[in-house]
């Protein structure tokens, strides 16, 4: 994507007008519009972790602690209830601080933080983990769930998607509700500061309006996995197959393509203060960090 900025440059040209008695100076102001081409959004690799995060699916950065959490499926089947799934903790430099912070999950995927807890989807359950102790404090079975995936939170409410059923659910005060249905292969979800919900499905990047209606923001970036809201109408979206896109309502730019290396780009995380995108590589078993520039 290439964006353009218009700036006004004011040049002052002076002309001298002569009268019969005495000279008098006046000025004319000319406004010239100059079109400048802005930079193309890009990603530059900063580091990669050790390749010991077995089938790493999702990355979540916690700005309050500086910790980077990863969900690890352990195995080839993202729907197998084998009890092998874990959560790991990385440092800001990609070092593995705690390989197995939480164990006993099945196939954990999306994560979000709310109310002092980490919430993780696990096939057909929403799992609550205390951030201080790492203890699993609750599990909620979601009726009719088949493939719970990405998670986001806002003002204490947790939102999460079911890719197979096309539903968006919410959790609050011990209750799970279905807030929207009919979204083909919905995965990535994110909530803006004003509470607007955005999601990625087969139709592209979409948003939910206050009246409950849904509109497509960008129809080119379809089938996305992870979603980051940058603000000012800009987003970063990943596709599991190995692509990361910068997107807006007007355009989109592919910033990364790792399909040739067979390195997936699953549910990405983001550090907004340093503009770093954290990419889980799934079967490559590592996280790669990239500096975002746009």
XYZ file of C-alpha atoms in Angstrom:
294
model
C 0.000 0.000 0.000
C 1.250 3.438 -0.837
C -0.361 6.408 0.778
C -0.039 10.038 -0.160
C 0.197 13.152 1.940
C -0.722 16.594 0.693
C 1.103 19.530 2.192
C 0.658 23.197 1.473
C 3.767 25.259 0.823
C 3.343 28.946 0.946
C 5.727 30.985 -1.164
C 5.854 34.732 -0.870
C 6.548 36.622 -4.023
C 7.083 40.344 -3.775
C 6.128 42.885 -6.391
C 6.837 46.558 -6.308
C 4.109 48.939 -7.282
C 5.068 52.470 -8.122
C 2.796 55.441 -7.676
C 3.431 58.974 -8.805
C 4.376 60.209 -5.344
C 6.241 57.421 -3.545
C 6.922 53.673 -4.010
C 4.647 51.239 -2.138
C 5.421 47.504 -1.624
C 2.690 44.870 -1.594
C 2.947 41.078 -1.490
C 1.104 38.265 -3.195
C 0.825 34.823 -1.607
C 0.910 31.799 -3.837
C -0.249 28.401 -2.538
C 1.361 25.365 -4.136
C 0.089 21.866 -3.407
C 2.859 19.297 -3.372
C 2.073 15.602 -3.371
C 4.546 13.496 -1.449
C 4.690 9.728 -1.629
C 4.692 8.117 1.827
C 6.539 4.943 2.774
C 5.184 1.498 2.008
C 4.316 -0.487 5.169
C 7.004 -3.053 5.958
C 8.247 -5.595 8.495
C 11.891 -6.047 9.510
C 12.909 -9.126 11.499
C 14.302 -8.432 14.978
C 14.706 -11.881 16.529
C 13.368 -15.405 16.629
C 12.946 -17.679 19.615
C 14.293 -21.186 20.037
C 12.304 -23.751 18.057
C 10.991 -25.526 21.147
C 7.431 -24.154 21.269
C 5.592 -27.209 20.011
C 2.995 -26.154 17.415
C 2.816 -22.564 18.650
C -0.535 -21.095 17.587
C -0.969 -17.729 19.262
C 1.126 -14.929 20.788
C -0.062 -12.327 23.295
C 2.000 -9.404 24.597
C 1.108 -8.094 28.058
C 2.116 -4.403 28.317
C 1.674 -4.360 32.105
C 4.344 -7.016 32.699
C 6.345 -7.105 29.468
C 5.687 -10.839 29.231
C 4.954 -12.560 25.933
C 2.590 -15.534 26.209
C 2.355 -18.319 23.635
C -0.241 -21.080 23.291
C 1.198 -24.420 22.171
C -0.947 -27.212 20.733
C 1.693 -30.006 20.801
C 0.854 -32.182 17.813
C -0.607 -32.014 14.337
C -4.296 -32.036 15.231
C -5.728 -28.702 16.471
C -8.929 -30.448 17.627
C -7.472 -33.357 19.592
C -8.329 -33.543 23.294
C -5.038 -35.035 24.431
C -4.208 -32.900 27.474
C -0.803 -31.967 26.001
C -1.410 -28.270 25.323
C 0.618 -25.659 27.192
C 1.203 -21.944 27.677
C 4.778 -20.603 27.605
C 6.275 -17.244 28.595
C 8.916 -15.430 26.527
C 11.034 -12.408 27.359
C 11.138 -9.229 25.307
C 14.266 -10.516 23.542
C 12.644 -13.799 22.536
C 14.275 -15.850 25.278
C 12.111 -18.592 26.747
C 11.491 -17.551 30.355
C 9.182 -20.432 31.249
C 8.719 -23.287 28.805
C 5.704 -24.777 30.578
C 3.950 -22.083 32.591
C 0.578 -23.836 32.232
C -0.006 -27.451 31.257
C -2.988 -29.786 30.966
C -4.721 -27.982 28.103
C -5.754 -29.692 24.873
C -5.274 -27.509 21.811
C -5.103 -23.911 23.129
C -5.434 -21.118 20.595
C -6.388 -17.444 21.048
C -5.643 -15.534 24.265
C -6.713 -12.294 25.935
C -6.241 -10.673 29.351
C -9.096 -9.370 31.482
C -9.778 -8.980 35.207
C -6.361 -10.284 36.250
C -6.791 -13.473 34.261
C -5.616 -14.947 30.979
C -8.482 -16.337 28.897
C -7.704 -19.056 26.352
C -9.909 -20.924 23.905
C -9.450 -24.695 23.978
C -11.494 -26.439 21.234
C -14.939 -26.184 22.878
C -14.090 -24.488 26.175
C -13.042 -21.070 27.413
C -10.293 -21.488 30.017
C -9.488 -18.968 32.763
C -5.916 -18.831 34.120
C -4.817 -16.643 37.028
C -1.972 -14.386 35.843
C -0.184 -14.393 39.194
C -0.213 -18.102 39.966
C -0.589 -19.698 36.543
C -3.401 -21.799 38.000
C -6.350 -22.835 35.867
C -9.219 -21.366 37.889
C -12.183 -22.078 35.623
C -13.302 -23.789 32.454
C -16.540 -22.973 30.678
C -17.963 -25.415 28.153
C -19.493 -23.508 25.234
C -22.702 -25.081 24.021
C -22.483 -26.238 20.408
C -18.858 -25.128 20.056
C -16.675 -26.909 17.502
C -13.494 -24.897 16.869
C -13.101 -21.966 19.260
C -10.292 -19.760 18.008
C -9.275 -16.143 18.532
C -9.958 -14.071 21.667
C -10.093 -10.335 22.486
C -11.180 -8.321 25.515
C -12.560 -4.864 26.268
C -13.640 -3.351 29.586
C -13.708 -6.736 31.300
C -15.708 -8.492 28.575
C -14.057 -11.364 26.687
C -14.977 -11.967 23.039
C -14.085 -15.109 21.099
C -14.844 -16.776 17.776
C -15.845 -20.246 16.611
C -14.410 -20.815 13.141
C -16.562 -23.854 12.349
C -19.942 -22.567 13.508
C -19.411 -18.961 12.342
C -20.346 -17.523 15.730
C -18.947 -14.782 17.947
C -19.354 -15.352 21.699
C -18.828 -13.172 24.736
C -18.019 -13.951 28.361
C -18.833 -11.714 31.324
C -19.466 -12.426 35.016
C -19.579 -16.182 34.572
C -22.006 -16.100 31.647
C -21.329 -16.974 28.014
C -23.534 -15.495 25.290
C -23.633 -15.637 21.511
C -23.556 -12.097 20.138
C -23.383 -12.740 16.384
C -23.786 -15.588 13.895
C -23.403 -16.381 10.206
C -19.727 -15.519 9.678
C -18.063 -18.000 7.318
C -14.795 -19.323 8.819
C -14.465 -16.422 11.251
C -11.182 -16.398 13.139
C -9.319 -13.210 14.109
C -11.088 -10.763 16.409
C -10.066 -7.440 17.962
C -11.825 -4.620 19.819
C -10.942 -0.938 19.446
C -10.677 1.537 22.315
C -14.243 2.729 21.697
C -15.605 -0.826 21.896
C -16.065 -1.468 18.174
C -15.558 -5.141 17.338
C -13.613 -6.158 14.224
C -13.205 -9.651 12.794
C -11.659 -11.646 9.960
C -13.608 -14.234 8.003
C -14.009 -15.540 4.447
C -15.554 -12.228 3.350
C -12.624 -10.140 4.618
C -12.088 -7.646 7.429
C -15.418 -6.595 8.943
C -16.750 -4.512 11.801
C -19.830 -4.591 13.989
C -21.870 -1.388 14.178
C -23.626 -0.150 17.304
C -26.999 -1.329 15.950
C -25.687 -4.893 15.531
C -25.275 -4.720 11.778
C -21.997 -5.777 10.168
C -20.110 -4.111 7.339
C -17.052 -5.120 5.332
C -14.072 -2.821 5.856
C -11.716 -4.600 3.443
C -12.832 -7.429 1.139
C -9.345 -8.297 -0.167
C -7.791 -9.647 3.037
C -9.949 -12.751 3.409
C -9.534 -15.799 5.609
C -7.377 -13.988 8.150
C -6.067 -15.487 11.390
C -4.685 -12.812 13.736
C -5.865 -9.195 13.794
C -4.270 -6.041 15.221
C -5.938 -2.613 15.335
C -3.345 0.112 14.782
C -5.732 3.072 14.834
C -6.560 5.728 12.230
C -8.305 3.068 10.173
C -5.211 0.865 9.821
C -4.875 -2.831 10.686
C -2.403 -5.708 10.559
C -3.822 -9.124 9.655
C -2.175 -12.518 9.332
C -3.154 -15.467 7.184
C -2.197 -18.854 8.604
C -0.716 -20.046 5.296
C 2.186 -17.587 5.671
C 1.127 -14.000 4.925
C 0.918 -10.773 6.915
C -0.965 -7.777 5.538
C -1.274 -4.087 6.322
C -4.875 -3.153 5.558
C -7.331 -0.285 5.604
C -10.657 0.466 3.989
C -8.851 1.941 0.987
C -6.047 -0.513 0.272
C -3.839 -3.354 1.460
C -0.146 -4.308 1.306
C 1.375 -7.747 1.765
C 4.291 -7.129 4.139
C 5.450 -10.718 4.668
C 5.170 -13.963 2.701
C 6.751 -17.093 4.194
C 4.813 -19.727 2.249
C 7.917 -20.808 0.303
C 9.656 -21.572 3.607
C 6.538 -23.438 4.786
C 6.514 -21.184 7.824
C 3.010 -20.309 8.969
C 1.865 -16.982 10.332
C -0.842 -17.842 12.849
C -2.449 -15.655 15.540
C -0.099 -12.665 15.806
C 0.580 -10.494 18.852
C 1.568 -6.829 18.974
C 3.578 -4.459 21.158
C 2.131 -1.005 20.359
C 4.730 1.036 22.242
C 7.609 -0.439 20.236
C 5.573 -1.315 17.111
C 6.669 -4.956 17.143
C 4.604 -7.763 15.594
C 5.079 -11.222 17.140
C 4.461 -14.075 14.700
C 3.803 -17.677 15.810
C 5.087 -20.042 13.112
C 2.946 -23.050 14.101
C 4.795 -26.184 12.858
C 8.165 -24.363 12.894
C 7.760 -24.221 16.695
C 9.059 -20.688 17.238
C 8.040 -17.038 17.459
C 9.563 -14.427 15.151
C 9.468 -10.707 16.029
C 9.273 -8.010 13.341
C 9.506 -4.239 13.570
C 6.538 -2.588 11.866
C 7.161 0.565 9.852
C 4.421 2.483 8.065
